[in-house]
Short mmCIF file of C-alpha atoms and ligand atoms in Angstrom, two decimals:
data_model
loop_
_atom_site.label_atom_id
_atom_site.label_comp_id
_atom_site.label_asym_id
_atom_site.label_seq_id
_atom_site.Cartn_x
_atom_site.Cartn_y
_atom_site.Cartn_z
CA UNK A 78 0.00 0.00 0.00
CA UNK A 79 1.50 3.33 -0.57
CA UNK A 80 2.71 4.81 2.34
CA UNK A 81 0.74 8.16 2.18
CA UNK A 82 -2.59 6.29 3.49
CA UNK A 83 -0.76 3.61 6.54
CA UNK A 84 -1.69 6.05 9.11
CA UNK A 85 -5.17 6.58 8.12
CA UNK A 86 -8.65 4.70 9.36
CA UNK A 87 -10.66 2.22 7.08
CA UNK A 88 -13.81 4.57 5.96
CA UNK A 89 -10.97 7.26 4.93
CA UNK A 90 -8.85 4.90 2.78
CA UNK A 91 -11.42 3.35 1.32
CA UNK A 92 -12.48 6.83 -0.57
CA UNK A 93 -9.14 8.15 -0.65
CA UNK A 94 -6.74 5.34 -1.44
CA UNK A 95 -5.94 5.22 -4.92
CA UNK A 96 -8.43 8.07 -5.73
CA UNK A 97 -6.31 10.97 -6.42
CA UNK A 98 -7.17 13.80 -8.49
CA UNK A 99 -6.35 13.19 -12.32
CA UNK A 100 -3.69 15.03 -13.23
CA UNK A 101 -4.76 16.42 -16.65
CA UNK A 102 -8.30 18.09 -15.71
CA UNK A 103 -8.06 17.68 -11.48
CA UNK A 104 -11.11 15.56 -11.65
CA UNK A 105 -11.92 14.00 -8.61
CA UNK A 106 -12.38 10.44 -9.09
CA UNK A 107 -10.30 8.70 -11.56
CA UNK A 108 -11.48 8.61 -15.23
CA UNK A 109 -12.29 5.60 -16.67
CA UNK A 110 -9.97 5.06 -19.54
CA UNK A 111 -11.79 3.33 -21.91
CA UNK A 112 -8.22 2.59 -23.96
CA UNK A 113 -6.33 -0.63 -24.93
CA UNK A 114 -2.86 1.00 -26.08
CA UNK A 115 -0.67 4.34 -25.42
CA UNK A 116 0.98 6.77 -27.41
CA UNK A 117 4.72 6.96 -26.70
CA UNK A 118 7.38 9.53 -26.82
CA UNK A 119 9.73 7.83 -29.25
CA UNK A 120 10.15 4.42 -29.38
CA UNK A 121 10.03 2.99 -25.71
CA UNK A 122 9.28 6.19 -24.08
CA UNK A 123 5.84 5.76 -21.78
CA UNK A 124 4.04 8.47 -20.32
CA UNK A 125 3.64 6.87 -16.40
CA UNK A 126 4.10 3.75 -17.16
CA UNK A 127 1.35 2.74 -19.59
CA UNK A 128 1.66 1.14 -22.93
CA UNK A 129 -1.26 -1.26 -22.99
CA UNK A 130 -4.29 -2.02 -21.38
CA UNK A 131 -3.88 -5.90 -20.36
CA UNK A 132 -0.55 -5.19 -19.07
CA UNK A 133 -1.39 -1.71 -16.93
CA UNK A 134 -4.68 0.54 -17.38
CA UNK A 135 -4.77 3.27 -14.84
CA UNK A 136 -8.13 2.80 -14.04
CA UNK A 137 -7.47 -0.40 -12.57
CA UNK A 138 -4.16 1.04 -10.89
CA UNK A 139 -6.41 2.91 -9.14
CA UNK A 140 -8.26 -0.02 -7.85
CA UNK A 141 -5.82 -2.11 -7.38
CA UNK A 142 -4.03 0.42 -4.78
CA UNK A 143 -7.38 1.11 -3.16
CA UNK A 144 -7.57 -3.10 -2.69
CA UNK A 145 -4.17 -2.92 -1.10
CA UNK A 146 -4.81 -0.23 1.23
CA UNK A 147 -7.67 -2.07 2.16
CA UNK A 148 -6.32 -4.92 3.17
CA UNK A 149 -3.23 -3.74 4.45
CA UNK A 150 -1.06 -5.43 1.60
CA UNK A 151 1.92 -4.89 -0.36
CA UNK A 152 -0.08 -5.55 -3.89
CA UNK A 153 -3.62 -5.82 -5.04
CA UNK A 154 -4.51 -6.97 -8.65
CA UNK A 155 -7.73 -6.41 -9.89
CA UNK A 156 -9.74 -9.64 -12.50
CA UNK A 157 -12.44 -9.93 -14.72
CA UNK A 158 -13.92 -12.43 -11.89
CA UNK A 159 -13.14 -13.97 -8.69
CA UNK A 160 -12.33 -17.41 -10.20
CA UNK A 161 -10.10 -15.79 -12.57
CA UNK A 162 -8.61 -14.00 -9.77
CA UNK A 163 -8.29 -17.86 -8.17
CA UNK A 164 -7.04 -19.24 -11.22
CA UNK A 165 -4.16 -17.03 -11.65
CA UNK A 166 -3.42 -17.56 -7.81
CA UNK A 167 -3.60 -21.17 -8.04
CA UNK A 168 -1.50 -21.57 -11.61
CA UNK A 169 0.83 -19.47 -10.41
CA UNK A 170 2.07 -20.51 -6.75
CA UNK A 171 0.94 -25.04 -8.10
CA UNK A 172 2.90 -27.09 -10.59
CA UNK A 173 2.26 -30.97 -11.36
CA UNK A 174 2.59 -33.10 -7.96
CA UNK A 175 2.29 -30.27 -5.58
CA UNK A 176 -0.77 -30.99 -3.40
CA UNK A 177 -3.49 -28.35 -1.27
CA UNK A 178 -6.00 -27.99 1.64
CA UNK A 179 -9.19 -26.93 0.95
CA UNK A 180 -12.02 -26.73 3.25
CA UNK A 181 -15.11 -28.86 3.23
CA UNK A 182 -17.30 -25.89 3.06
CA UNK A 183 -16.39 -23.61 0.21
CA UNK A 184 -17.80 -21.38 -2.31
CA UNK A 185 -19.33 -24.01 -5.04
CA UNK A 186 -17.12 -22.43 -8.16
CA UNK A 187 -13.87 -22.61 -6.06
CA UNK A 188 -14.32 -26.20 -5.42
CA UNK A 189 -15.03 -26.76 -9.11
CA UNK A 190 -12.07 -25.34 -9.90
CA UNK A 191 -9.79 -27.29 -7.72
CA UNK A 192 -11.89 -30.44 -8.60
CA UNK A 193 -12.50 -30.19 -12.29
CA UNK A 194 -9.55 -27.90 -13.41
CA UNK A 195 -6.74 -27.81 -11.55
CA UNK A 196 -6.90 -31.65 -10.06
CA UNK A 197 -6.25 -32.78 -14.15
CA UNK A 198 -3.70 -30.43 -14.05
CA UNK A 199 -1.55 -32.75 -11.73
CA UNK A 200 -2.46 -30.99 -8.20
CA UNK A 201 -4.62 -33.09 -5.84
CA UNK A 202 -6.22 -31.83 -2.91
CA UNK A 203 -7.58 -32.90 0.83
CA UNK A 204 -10.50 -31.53 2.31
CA UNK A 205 -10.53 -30.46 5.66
CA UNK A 206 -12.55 -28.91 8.05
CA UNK A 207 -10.71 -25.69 8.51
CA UNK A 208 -12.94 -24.46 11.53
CA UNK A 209 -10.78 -27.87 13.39
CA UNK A 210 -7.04 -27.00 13.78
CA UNK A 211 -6.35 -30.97 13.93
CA UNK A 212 -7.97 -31.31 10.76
CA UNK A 213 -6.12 -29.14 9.34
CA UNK A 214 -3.03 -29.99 10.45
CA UNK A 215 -3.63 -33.31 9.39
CA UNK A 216 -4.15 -32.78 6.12
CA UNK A 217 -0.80 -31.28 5.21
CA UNK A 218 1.77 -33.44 3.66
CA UNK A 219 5.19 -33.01 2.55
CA UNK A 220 4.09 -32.17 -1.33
CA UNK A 221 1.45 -29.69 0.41
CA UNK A 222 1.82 -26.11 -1.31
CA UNK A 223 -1.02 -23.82 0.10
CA UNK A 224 -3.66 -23.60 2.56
CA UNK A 225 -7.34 -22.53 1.28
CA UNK A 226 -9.52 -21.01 3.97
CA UNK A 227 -12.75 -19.48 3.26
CA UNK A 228 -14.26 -17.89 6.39
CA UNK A 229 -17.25 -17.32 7.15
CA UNK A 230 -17.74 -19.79 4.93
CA UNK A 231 -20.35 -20.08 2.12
CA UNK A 232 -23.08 -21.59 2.81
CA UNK A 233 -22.57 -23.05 6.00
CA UNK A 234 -20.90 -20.04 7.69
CA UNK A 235 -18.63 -21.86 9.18
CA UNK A 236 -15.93 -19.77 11.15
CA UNK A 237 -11.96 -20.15 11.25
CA UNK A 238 -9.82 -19.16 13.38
CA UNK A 239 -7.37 -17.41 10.73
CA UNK A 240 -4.68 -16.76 13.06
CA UNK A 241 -4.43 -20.66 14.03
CA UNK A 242 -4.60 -21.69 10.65
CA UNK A 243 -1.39 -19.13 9.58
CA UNK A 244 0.35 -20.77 12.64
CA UNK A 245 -0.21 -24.36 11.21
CA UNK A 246 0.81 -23.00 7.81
CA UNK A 247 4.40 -20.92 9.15
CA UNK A 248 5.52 -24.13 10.70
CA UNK A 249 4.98 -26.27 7.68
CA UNK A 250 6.49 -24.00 5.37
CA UNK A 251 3.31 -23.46 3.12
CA UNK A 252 0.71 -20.57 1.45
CA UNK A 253 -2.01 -19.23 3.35
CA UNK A 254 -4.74 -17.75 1.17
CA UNK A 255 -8.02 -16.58 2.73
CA UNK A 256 -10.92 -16.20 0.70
CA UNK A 257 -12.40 -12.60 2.24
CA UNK A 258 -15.55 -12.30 0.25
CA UNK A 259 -17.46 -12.83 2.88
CA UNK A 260 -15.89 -10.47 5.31
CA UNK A 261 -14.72 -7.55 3.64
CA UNK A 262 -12.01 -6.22 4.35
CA UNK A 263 -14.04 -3.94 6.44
CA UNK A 264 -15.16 -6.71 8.68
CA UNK A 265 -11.61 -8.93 8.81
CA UNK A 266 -8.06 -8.33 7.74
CA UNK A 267 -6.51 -11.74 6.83
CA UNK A 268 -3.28 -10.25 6.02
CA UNK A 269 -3.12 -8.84 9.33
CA UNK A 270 -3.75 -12.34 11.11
CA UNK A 271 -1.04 -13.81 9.05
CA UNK A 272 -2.42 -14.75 5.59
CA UNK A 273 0.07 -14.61 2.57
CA UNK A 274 -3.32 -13.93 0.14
CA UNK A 275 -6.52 -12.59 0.14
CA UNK A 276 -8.96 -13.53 -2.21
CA UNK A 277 -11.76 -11.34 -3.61
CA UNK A 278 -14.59 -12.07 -5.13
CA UNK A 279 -15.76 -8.26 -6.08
CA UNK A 280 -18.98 -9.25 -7.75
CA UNK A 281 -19.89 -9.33 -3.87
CA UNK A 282 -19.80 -6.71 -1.31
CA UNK A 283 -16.95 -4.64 -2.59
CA UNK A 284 -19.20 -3.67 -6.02
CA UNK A 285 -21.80 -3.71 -3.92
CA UNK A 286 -24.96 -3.15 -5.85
CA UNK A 287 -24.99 -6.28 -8.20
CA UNK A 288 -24.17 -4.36 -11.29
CA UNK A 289 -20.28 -6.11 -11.91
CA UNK A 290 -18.53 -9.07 -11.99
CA UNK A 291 -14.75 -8.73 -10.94
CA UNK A 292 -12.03 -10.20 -8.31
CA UNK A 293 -8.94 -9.48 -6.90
CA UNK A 294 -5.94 -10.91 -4.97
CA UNK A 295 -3.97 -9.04 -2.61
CA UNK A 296 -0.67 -10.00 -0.95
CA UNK A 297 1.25 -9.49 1.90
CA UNK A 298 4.88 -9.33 0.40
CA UNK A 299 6.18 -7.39 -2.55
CA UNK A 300 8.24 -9.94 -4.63
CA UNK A 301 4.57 -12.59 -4.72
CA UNK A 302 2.68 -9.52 -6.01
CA UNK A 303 5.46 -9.08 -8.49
CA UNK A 304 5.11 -12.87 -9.52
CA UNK A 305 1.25 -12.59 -9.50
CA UNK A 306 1.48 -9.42 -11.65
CA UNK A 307 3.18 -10.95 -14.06
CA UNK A 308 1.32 -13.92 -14.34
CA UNK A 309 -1.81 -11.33 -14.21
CA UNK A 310 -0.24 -10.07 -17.76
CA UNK A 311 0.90 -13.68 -19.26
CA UNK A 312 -2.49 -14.76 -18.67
CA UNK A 313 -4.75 -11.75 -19.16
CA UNK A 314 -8.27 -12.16 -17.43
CA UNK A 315 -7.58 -8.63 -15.95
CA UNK A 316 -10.37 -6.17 -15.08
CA UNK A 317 -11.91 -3.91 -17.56
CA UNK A 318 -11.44 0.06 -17.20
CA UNK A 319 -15.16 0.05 -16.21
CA UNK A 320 -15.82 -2.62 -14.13
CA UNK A 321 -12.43 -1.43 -12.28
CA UNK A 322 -13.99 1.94 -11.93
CA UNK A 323 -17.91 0.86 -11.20
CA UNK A 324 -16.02 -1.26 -8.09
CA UNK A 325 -14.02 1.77 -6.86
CA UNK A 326 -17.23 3.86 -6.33
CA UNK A 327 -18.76 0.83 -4.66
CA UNK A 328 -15.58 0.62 -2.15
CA UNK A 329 -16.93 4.21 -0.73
CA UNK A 330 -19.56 3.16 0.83
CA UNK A 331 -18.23 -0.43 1.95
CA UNK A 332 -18.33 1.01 5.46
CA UNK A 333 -21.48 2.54 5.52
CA UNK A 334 -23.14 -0.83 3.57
CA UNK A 335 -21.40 -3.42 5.94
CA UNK A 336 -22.68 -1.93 9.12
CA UNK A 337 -26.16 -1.70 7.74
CA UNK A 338 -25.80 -5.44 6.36
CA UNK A 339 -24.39 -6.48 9.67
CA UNK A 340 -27.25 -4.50 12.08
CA UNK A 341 -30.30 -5.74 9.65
CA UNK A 342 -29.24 -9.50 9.62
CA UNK A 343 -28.83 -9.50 13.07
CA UNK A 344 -32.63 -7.98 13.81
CA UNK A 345 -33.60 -11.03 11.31
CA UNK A 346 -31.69 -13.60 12.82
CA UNK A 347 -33.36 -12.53 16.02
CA UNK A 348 -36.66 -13.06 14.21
CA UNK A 349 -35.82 -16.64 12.63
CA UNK A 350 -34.51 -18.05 16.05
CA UNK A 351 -37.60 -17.95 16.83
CA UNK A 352 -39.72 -18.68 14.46
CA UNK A 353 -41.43 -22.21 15.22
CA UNK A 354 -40.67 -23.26 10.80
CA UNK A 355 -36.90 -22.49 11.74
CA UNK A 356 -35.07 -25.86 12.68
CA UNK A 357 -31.78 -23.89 12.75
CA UNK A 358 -30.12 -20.78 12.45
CA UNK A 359 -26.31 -20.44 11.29
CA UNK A 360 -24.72 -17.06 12.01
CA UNK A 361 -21.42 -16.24 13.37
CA UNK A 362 -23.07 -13.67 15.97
CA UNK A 363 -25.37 -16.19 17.33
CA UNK A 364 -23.75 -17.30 21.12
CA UNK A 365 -24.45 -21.04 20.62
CA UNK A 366 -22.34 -20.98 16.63
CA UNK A 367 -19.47 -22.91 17.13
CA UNK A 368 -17.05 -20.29 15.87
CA UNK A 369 -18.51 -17.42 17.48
CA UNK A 370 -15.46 -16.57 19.91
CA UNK A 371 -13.62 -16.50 17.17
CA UNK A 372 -15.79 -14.36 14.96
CA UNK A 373 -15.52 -12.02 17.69
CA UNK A 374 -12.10 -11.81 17.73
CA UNK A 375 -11.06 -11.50 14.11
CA UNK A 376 -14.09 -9.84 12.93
CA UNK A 377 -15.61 -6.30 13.29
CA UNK A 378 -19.16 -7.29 13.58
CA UNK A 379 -20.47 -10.56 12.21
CA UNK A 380 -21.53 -9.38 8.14
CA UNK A 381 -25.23 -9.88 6.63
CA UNK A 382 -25.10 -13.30 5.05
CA UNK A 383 -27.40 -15.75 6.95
CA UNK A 384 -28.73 -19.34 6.68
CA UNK A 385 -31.28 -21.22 8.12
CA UNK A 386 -32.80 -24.85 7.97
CA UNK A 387 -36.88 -25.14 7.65
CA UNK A 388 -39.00 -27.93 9.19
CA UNK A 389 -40.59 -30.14 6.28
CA UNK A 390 -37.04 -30.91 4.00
CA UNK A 391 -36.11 -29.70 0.59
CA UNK A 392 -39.86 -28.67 -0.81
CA UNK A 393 -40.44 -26.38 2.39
CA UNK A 394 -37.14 -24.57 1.72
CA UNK A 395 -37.51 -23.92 -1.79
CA UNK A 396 -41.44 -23.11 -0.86
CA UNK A 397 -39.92 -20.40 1.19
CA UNK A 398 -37.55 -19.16 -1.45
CA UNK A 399 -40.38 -19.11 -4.05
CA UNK A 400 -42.61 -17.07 -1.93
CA UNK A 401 -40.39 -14.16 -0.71
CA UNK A 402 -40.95 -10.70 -2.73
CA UNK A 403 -39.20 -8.12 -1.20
CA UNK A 404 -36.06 -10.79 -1.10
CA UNK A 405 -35.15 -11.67 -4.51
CA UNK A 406 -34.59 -15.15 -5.43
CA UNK A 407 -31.25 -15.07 -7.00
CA UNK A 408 -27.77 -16.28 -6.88
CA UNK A 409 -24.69 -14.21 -5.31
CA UNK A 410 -24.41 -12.00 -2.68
CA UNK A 411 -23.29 -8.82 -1.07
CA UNK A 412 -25.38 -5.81 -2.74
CA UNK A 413 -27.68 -3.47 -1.16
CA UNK A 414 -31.19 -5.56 -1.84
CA UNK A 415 -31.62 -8.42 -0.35
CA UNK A 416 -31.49 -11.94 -2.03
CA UNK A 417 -32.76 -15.88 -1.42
CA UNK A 418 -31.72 -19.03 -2.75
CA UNK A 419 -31.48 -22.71 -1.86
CA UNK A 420 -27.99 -23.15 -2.09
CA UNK A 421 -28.81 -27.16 -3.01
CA UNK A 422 -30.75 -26.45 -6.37
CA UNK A 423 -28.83 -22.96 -6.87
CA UNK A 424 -25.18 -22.13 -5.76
CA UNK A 425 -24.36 -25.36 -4.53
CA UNK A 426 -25.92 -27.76 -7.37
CA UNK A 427 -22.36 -28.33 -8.64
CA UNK A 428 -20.88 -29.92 -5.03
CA UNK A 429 -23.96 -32.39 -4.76
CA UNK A 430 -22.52 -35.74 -3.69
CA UNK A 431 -19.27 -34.60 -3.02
CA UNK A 432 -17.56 -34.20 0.47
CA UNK A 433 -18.94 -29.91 -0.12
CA UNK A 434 -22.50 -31.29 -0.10
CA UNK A 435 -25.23 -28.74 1.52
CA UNK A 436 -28.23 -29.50 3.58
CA UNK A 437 -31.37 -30.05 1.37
CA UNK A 438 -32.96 -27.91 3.63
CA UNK A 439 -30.81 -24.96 3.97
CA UNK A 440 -32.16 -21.56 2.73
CA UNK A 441 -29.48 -18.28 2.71
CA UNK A 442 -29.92 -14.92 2.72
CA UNK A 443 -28.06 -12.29 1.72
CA UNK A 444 -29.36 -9.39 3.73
CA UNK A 445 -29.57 -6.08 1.90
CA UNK A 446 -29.65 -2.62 3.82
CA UNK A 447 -33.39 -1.91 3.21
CA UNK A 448 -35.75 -1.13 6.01
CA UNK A 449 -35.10 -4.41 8.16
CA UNK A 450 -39.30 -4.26 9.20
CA UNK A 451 -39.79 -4.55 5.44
CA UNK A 452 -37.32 -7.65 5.17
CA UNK A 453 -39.13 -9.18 8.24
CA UNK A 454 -42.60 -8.47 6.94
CA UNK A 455 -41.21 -10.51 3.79
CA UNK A 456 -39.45 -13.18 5.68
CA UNK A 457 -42.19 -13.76 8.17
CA UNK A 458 -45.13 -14.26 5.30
CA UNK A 459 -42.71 -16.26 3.14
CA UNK A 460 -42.43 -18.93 5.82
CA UNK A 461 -45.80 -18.84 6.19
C1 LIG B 545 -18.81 -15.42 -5.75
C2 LIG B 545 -17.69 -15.98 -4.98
C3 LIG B 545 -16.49 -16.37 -5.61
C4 LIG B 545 -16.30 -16.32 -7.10
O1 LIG B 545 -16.32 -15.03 -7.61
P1 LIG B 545 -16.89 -14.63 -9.05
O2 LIG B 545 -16.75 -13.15 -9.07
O3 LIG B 545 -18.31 -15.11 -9.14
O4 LIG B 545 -16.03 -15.33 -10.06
C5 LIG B 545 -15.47 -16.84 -4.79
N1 LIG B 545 -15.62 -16.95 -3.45
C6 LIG B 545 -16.75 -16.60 -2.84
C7 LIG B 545 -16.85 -16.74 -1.35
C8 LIG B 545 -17.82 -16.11 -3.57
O5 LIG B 545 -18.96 -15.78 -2.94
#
């Protein structure tokens, strides 16, 4: 991160940080430069750096500094997606024979990717339940290469203790990447609890208002951001100018949003605890979750993603899905309305019958920052 914005809090870097005036016409926010290529000064002589788009555009410099400053890194790189962000990672840092941990409870496309992409690349993998430190542990070997920890974890938001996990992965030698879509940076700071990597999916909370797909990685040390950079360039699923700059303005308000997302889901969770259709409720803030001392500790407050298992099986939940209004059924997460699904038939359809398999049962919510008695009103007639 550059040294100008160290000293300065979250909400304040996250408007400032990589947002400075533009040097031609002083205009506040950064321009989006809608360009692929740069005219030089004689051969070989860039103006700041730039000579074409895939390798540098300045609209994603921007970004990319604000994602650094963020999460208190060296480096952030900005992607057309989160898996593409994840694919670069994992093809850079893996060759043939090298070997990972993944947790049993990840986001549906990141297991695909390790299962159906990577894995016939020559890297195998062992699950393990990363909220256990044993099981963790366990599954490192001597051809073990990184650590993948999601957390909270998507669907099941399941909690782990980052710090632990860095410890386990220091003393064997190996990558720690921590998937912080969840969180925000707003809400945890991976780097800061000893991760190597943090992963972004930006389609999520950091856009904000469902209107872009994008991800970013963001590391701890200076010569891996070099490597990723590179590989970033070599293999070229890089962020548009746009997207870049429709994800900047969304990073404004990440404060703002995640407190609102965190106060609203807890006044629902409140609700669902004790509604008599509700068989369970899993939420990091809830006292009886098993990783809530550890939520408390490595996050800010506990974020606005929520599930919940309904009495009466798979045809109840997806009843309940089909008969919310104000919560719109859809996939993904993070934006300012609020969305259902049944992570079984939706998110999740492509882990069924593997060791990532959901509850049939299980409804999630992504909890937008509208007037929580107008999300209850929904929630409450929706379970009928
Ligand atoms: C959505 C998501 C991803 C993948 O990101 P895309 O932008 O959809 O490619 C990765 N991890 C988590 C936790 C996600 O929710």
């Amino acid at each position: 991160m550059s040294d100008q914005h160290t000293h300065q809090n979250f909400e304040t870097r996250a408007i400032h940080a990589g947002n400075t005036a533009d040097p031609l016409t002083g205009a506040v926010v950064p321009p989006i430069y809608q360009v692929s290529t740069y005219k030089q000064d004689g051969v070989g002589g860039l103006r700041g750096g730039y000579e074409y788009s895939r390798s540098a555009n300045p609209t994603r410099t921007a970004l990319e500094e604000n994602l650094a400053a963020l999460e208190g890194g060296r480096r952030g790189l900005a992607f057309a997606s989160g898996l593409a962000a994840e694919d670069c990672l994992l093809r850079t840092l893996l060759a043939p024979g090298d070997h990972v941990v993944i947790p049993n409870d990840a986001y549906g496309g990141t297991f695909r990717l390790f299962a159906k992409v990577v894995e016939r690349w020559g890297v195998d993998f062992s699950v393990a339940n990363t909220s256990d430190i044993e099981s963790v542990r366990g599954a490192v070997n001597d051809r073990t290469k990184l650590i993948w920890v999601e957390t909270p974890s998507n669907p099941l938001l399941g909690i782990t203790d980052i710090e632990a996990v860095a410890g386990v992965a220091r003393q064997a030698g190996v990558k720690l990447v921590v998937d912080n879509t969840f969180a925000s940076p707003y809400l945890q700071q991976p780097l800061a609890l000893g991760a190597d990597v943090v992963v972004h999916s930006l389609t999520k909370y950091m856009g904000g208002h469902s209107d872009v797909v994008g991800g970013a990685l963001v590391t701890a040390d200076e010569a891996l951001g070099e490597e990723l950079a590179y590989h970033q360039n070599a293999m070229g699923a890089v962020a548009g100018p746009f997207d870049s700059w429709i994800v900047l303005r969304g990073i404004k308000t990440l404060a703002v949003r995640m407190d609102r997302h965190s106060e609203n889901a807890a006044k629902i969770v409140e609700m669902l605890t004790q509604h008599p259709k509700v068989t369970q409720v899993l939420y990091p803030g809830l006292p009886e979750h098993p990783g809530h001392e550890v939520a408390a500790k490595q996050m800010r407050s506990f974020g606005g993603m929520i599930s919940f298992r309904v009495q009466g099986g798979e045809e109840a939940a997806v009843e309940v899905c089909n008969r919310a209004q104000l919560f719109t059924l859809g996939e993904s997460l993070g934006g300012v309305e609020s969305l259902i699904e049944h992570p079984g038939r939706m998110t999740h359809a492509s882990v069924a019958g593997s060791a990532l398999e959901v509850p049939a049962d299980l409804v999630r919510l992504s909890v937008g920052i509208e007037n929580v008695d107008d999300l209850l009103a929904d929630l409450r007639q929706a379970l009928g």
